[in-house]
Short mmCIF file of C-alpha atoms in Angstrom, two decimals:
data_model
loop_
_atom_site.label_atom_id
_atom_site.label_comp_id
_atom_site.label_asym_id
_atom_site.label_seq_id
_atom_site.Cartn_x
_atom_site.Cartn_y
_atom_site.Cartn_z
CA MET A 1 138.99 180.00 -11.60
CA MET A 2 140.89 178.43 -9.21
CA THR A 3 139.39 178.88 -0.26
CA THR A 4 141.58 177.04 1.10
CA LEU A 5 142.74 178.62 -2.18
CA GLY A 6 141.40 179.90 -5.38
CA ALA A 7 142.62 180.11 -8.92
CA ARG A 8 142.44 183.07 -11.20
CA ARG A 9 143.99 184.26 -14.44
CA THR A 10 147.56 185.48 -13.78
CA THR A 11 147.04 188.27 -16.27
CA ARG A 12 144.39 189.81 -13.99
CA SER A 13 144.76 191.62 -10.68
CA ALA A 14 147.44 190.49 -8.29
CA ALA A 15 144.83 190.33 -5.52
CA LEU A 16 143.98 186.71 -4.70
CA ALA A 17 140.35 185.66 -4.98
CA ALA A 18 138.51 182.39 -5.34
CA VAL A 19 135.70 182.85 -7.84
CA PRO A 20 134.42 179.55 -9.17
CA VAL A 21 132.37 180.23 -12.27
CA ALA A 22 129.61 177.93 -13.45
CA LEU A 23 129.60 177.87 -17.20
CA ALA A 24 126.40 178.06 -19.21
CA LEU A 25 126.41 176.41 -22.60
CA GLY A 26 123.89 177.96 -25.03
CA LEU A 27 122.63 176.25 -28.19
CA THR A 28 120.95 178.29 -30.92
CA ALA A 29 118.70 176.84 -33.61
CA CYS A 30 117.55 178.66 -36.75
CA GLY A 31 114.71 177.82 -39.09
CA GLY A 32 112.38 179.25 -41.70
CA SER A 33 108.60 179.65 -41.70
CA GLY A 34 107.62 176.76 -43.99
CA LYS A 35 104.28 178.28 -45.12
CA ASP A 36 103.42 178.84 -48.78
CA ALA A 37 101.37 181.71 -50.25
CA SER A 38 98.05 180.02 -49.32
CA GLY A 39 99.03 179.78 -45.68
CA THR A 40 99.40 175.98 -45.50
CA ASN A 41 102.51 174.29 -44.18
CA ALA A 42 101.43 170.63 -44.16
CA LYS A 43 103.93 169.57 -46.83
CA ALA A 44 106.76 171.43 -45.09
CA ALA A 45 105.93 169.72 -41.80
CA ALA A 46 105.84 166.30 -43.48
CA ASP A 47 109.17 166.94 -45.19
CA SER A 48 110.63 168.06 -41.85
CA ARG A 49 109.48 164.85 -40.12
CA THR A 50 110.95 162.73 -42.93
CA ALA A 51 114.29 164.55 -42.78
CA THR A 52 114.44 164.27 -38.99
CA THR A 53 113.75 160.52 -39.09
CA ALA A 54 116.40 159.97 -41.74
CA ALA A 55 118.97 161.96 -39.78
CA SER A 56 118.19 159.96 -36.66
CA ARG A 57 118.65 156.67 -38.47
CA SER A 58 121.92 157.89 -39.98
CA THR A 59 123.30 158.78 -36.56
CA SER A 60 122.23 155.51 -34.94
CA GLY A 61 123.74 153.57 -37.83
CA GLY A 62 127.28 154.30 -36.69
CA ALA A 63 128.02 157.91 -37.69
CA ARG A 64 129.94 159.66 -34.91
CA PRO A 65 128.21 162.69 -33.39
CA ALA A 66 130.05 166.00 -33.72
CA ALA A 67 130.72 166.06 -29.98
CA ALA A 68 132.36 162.64 -30.05
CA ALA A 69 134.44 163.52 -33.09
CA SER A 70 135.81 166.57 -31.27
CA GLY A 71 137.03 164.48 -28.34
CA ALA A 72 134.00 164.77 -26.06
CA HIS A 73 132.96 161.71 -24.07
CA ARG A 74 129.51 160.29 -23.41
CA LEU A 75 128.22 160.08 -19.86
CA THR A 76 125.34 157.60 -19.46
CA THR A 77 122.90 158.05 -16.59
CA LYS A 78 119.62 156.10 -16.29
CA GLY A 79 119.59 155.22 -19.95
CA THR A 80 120.37 158.71 -21.27
CA ALA A 81 123.61 159.84 -22.87
CA ALA A 82 125.15 163.30 -22.60
CA ALA A 83 128.34 164.70 -24.08
CA VAL A 84 131.14 165.28 -21.56
CA ARG A 85 133.60 167.99 -22.48
CA GLN A 86 136.95 168.99 -21.06
CA CYS A 87 136.96 170.93 -17.80
CA ARG A 88 137.83 174.61 -17.93
CA GLY A 89 140.01 176.31 -15.38
CA ASP A 90 137.40 178.92 -14.48
CA GLU A 91 134.84 176.29 -13.45
CA LEU A 92 137.22 174.33 -11.22
CA LEU A 93 138.08 175.23 -7.65
CA VAL A 94 141.74 174.30 -7.20
CA THR A 95 143.32 174.19 -3.75
CA ALA A 96 146.89 173.44 -2.70
CA VAL A 97 148.11 172.31 0.71
CA HIS A 98 151.81 172.17 1.60
CA ARG A 99 152.38 168.80 3.27
CA PHE A 100 155.41 167.30 5.05
CA ALA A 101 157.30 170.59 4.91
CA GLY A 102 161.03 170.05 5.32
CA GLN A 103 160.60 166.28 5.47
CA GLN A 104 160.94 163.40 3.08
CA GLY A 105 157.87 163.46 0.89
CA ASP A 106 157.59 167.27 0.94
CA HIS A 107 154.92 168.19 -1.62
CA LEU A 108 151.98 170.37 -2.57
CA LEU A 109 148.71 168.43 -2.65
CA LEU A 110 146.49 169.76 -5.45
CA THR A 111 142.73 169.21 -5.35
CA ALA A 112 140.53 170.18 -8.31
CA SER A 113 136.76 170.29 -7.62
CA ASN A 114 134.18 170.59 -10.37
CA GLU A 115 132.13 173.65 -9.37
CA GLY A 116 130.15 173.64 -12.63
CA GLU A 117 126.69 172.27 -13.31
CA ALA A 118 127.77 169.58 -15.78
CA ALA A 119 130.28 166.74 -15.83
CA CYS A 120 133.66 167.43 -17.43
CA TRP A 121 137.02 165.66 -17.70
CA VAL A 122 140.68 166.29 -16.91
CA THR A 123 143.64 164.38 -18.27
CA SER A 124 147.41 164.03 -17.98
CA TYR A 125 149.06 166.20 -15.32
CA PRO A 126 148.56 169.91 -14.64
CA ALA A 127 151.00 172.43 -16.05
CA VAL A 128 152.63 174.11 -13.05
CA LYS A 129 155.00 177.08 -12.74
CA LEU A 130 156.28 177.65 -9.22
CA GLY A 131 156.75 181.13 -7.81
CA GLY A 132 155.92 184.36 -9.58
CA ASP A 133 157.72 183.69 -12.85
CA VAL A 134 154.72 183.03 -15.08
CA ASP A 135 156.99 183.18 -18.12
CA GLY A 136 159.22 180.42 -16.79
CA ALA A 137 159.23 176.79 -17.85
CA THR A 138 156.57 174.40 -16.59
CA LEU A 139 157.60 171.61 -14.24
CA PRO A 140 158.26 168.18 -15.76
CA HIS A 141 156.15 165.09 -15.23
CA SER A 142 157.46 162.81 -12.47
CA GLY A 143 159.45 159.90 -13.84
CA LYS A 144 158.25 157.79 -10.89
CA ASP A 145 154.56 158.34 -11.58
CA VAL A 146 152.29 155.39 -12.31
CA PRO A 147 151.20 154.99 -15.96
CA GLY A 148 147.74 155.96 -17.16
CA GLY A 149 148.03 159.71 -17.49
CA GLY A 150 146.41 159.64 -20.92
CA LYS A 151 143.05 158.62 -19.49
CA HIS A 152 140.20 161.11 -19.19
CA LEU A 153 138.97 161.39 -15.60
CA THR A 154 135.31 162.41 -15.60
CA LEU A 155 134.34 164.75 -12.76
CA ARG A 156 130.63 165.02 -12.05
CA PRO A 157 129.46 168.26 -10.40
CA GLY A 158 131.18 168.31 -7.01
CA GLY A 159 133.62 165.58 -8.08
CA LYS A 160 137.33 165.88 -7.32
CA ALA A 161 140.67 164.94 -8.86
CA TYR A 162 144.07 165.05 -7.16
CA SER A 163 147.65 165.71 -8.18
CA ALA A 164 150.85 166.66 -6.37
CA VAL A 165 153.91 168.81 -6.90
CA ASN A 166 156.92 166.98 -5.46
CA LEU A 167 159.43 169.37 -3.89
CA PHE A 168 163.14 168.56 -3.59
CA ASP A 169 164.97 171.00 -1.33
CA TYR A 170 168.73 170.49 -0.99
CA GLY A 171 169.13 173.22 1.63
CA SER A 172 171.12 175.76 -0.38
CA GLN A 173 170.69 177.81 -3.53
CA ASN A 174 167.01 176.97 -3.44
CA HIS A 175 163.90 178.92 -4.41
CA THR A 176 161.11 179.93 -2.02
CA ALA A 177 157.51 180.90 -2.73
CA GLN A 178 153.97 180.64 -1.41
CA SER A 179 152.10 180.65 -4.69
CA PHE A 180 152.30 179.16 -8.16
CA ALA A 181 150.50 179.16 -11.50
CA ILE A 182 148.53 176.20 -12.83
CA ALA A 183 146.87 175.33 -16.14
CA LEU A 184 144.97 172.33 -17.47
CA ARG A 185 146.27 170.23 -20.35
CA GLY A 186 144.12 169.12 -23.25
CA ALA A 187 144.07 165.69 -24.86
CA ASP A 188 146.68 166.99 -27.32
CA GLY A 189 149.00 168.09 -24.49
CA ARG A 190 148.47 171.80 -25.05
CA THR A 191 147.91 173.99 -22.00
CA GLY A 192 145.04 176.36 -21.35
CA PRO A 193 145.19 179.68 -19.46
CA PHE A 194 147.23 179.81 -16.26
CA TYR A 195 145.62 180.66 -12.93
CA SER A 196 147.34 181.72 -9.72
CA VAL A 197 147.04 179.54 -6.62
CA ASP A 198 148.16 180.19 -3.04
CA ALA A 199 149.40 177.30 -0.94
CA LYS A 200 147.86 176.64 2.47
CA GLY A 201 148.82 174.43 5.41
CA ARG A 202 150.84 174.82 8.59
CA GLN A 203 153.76 176.06 6.51
CA PRO A 204 152.31 177.48 3.31
CA ARG A 205 155.67 178.80 2.17
CA PHE A 206 157.66 176.14 0.31
CA SER A 207 161.22 175.77 -0.98
CA TRP A 208 162.69 173.73 -3.80
CA ASN A 209 165.78 173.12 -5.90
CA GLU A 210 163.94 170.73 -8.18
CA ALA A 211 160.29 169.76 -8.53
CA ASP A 212 158.01 167.61 -10.68
CA VAL A 213 154.28 166.86 -11.03
CA LEU A 214 152.05 163.78 -10.81
CA ASN A 215 149.11 162.88 -13.07
CA TRP A 216 145.56 163.71 -12.04
CA ASN A 217 144.04 160.85 -10.08
CA THR A 218 140.79 160.06 -8.29
CA ARG A 219 142.80 159.16 -5.18
CA LYS A 220 145.04 161.40 -3.12
CA PRO A 221 148.76 160.75 -3.63
CA TYR A 222 150.85 160.19 -0.49
CA ASP A 223 147.64 159.61 1.48
CA PHE A 224 149.30 158.47 4.71
#
């Protein structure tokens, strides 16, 4: 979920809490005994070794692993390869700081930190709903953003990605809030569960008539 600020499912308690959850991925293997009535299993073991070798050759010959076919990446470290999956909201710590309040460049700086034990990736721009209307429409992507939002940004444990919510306040008939809901987008553009985030900063409360969102990036936007 998402102290500066924390994220949590909006469908849960209204109390704000930052509870980063490290996910554990379990793999289960099943197999039979392999012994015959006389108690020997030499032939079964030999058959198993032959099948394993053939499967290994098949994979190295160009067949895509199941993880790669499902959109997972490969992270290579010291000659070893590991599948990198998409980040989940409950293993990221997301903070938001209200910057340049009431000035040109007024925005919410979003920082997503990988609190899990394995690398994962984010892509595109976060889905954001300002205020308490979780059933409202998500903010649009900024038309002035740099291209490249379709890339997958790999976050190693402790790694960070940044985005921003640009706020345009015209001084009247505006909306005011101190929190918002955020969700991650998948490679297909679909959004995951929404989590509630509280803004921090000298003036955590923010106002807007219009707003839009920037892509995730490894560098902070408006870093001046």
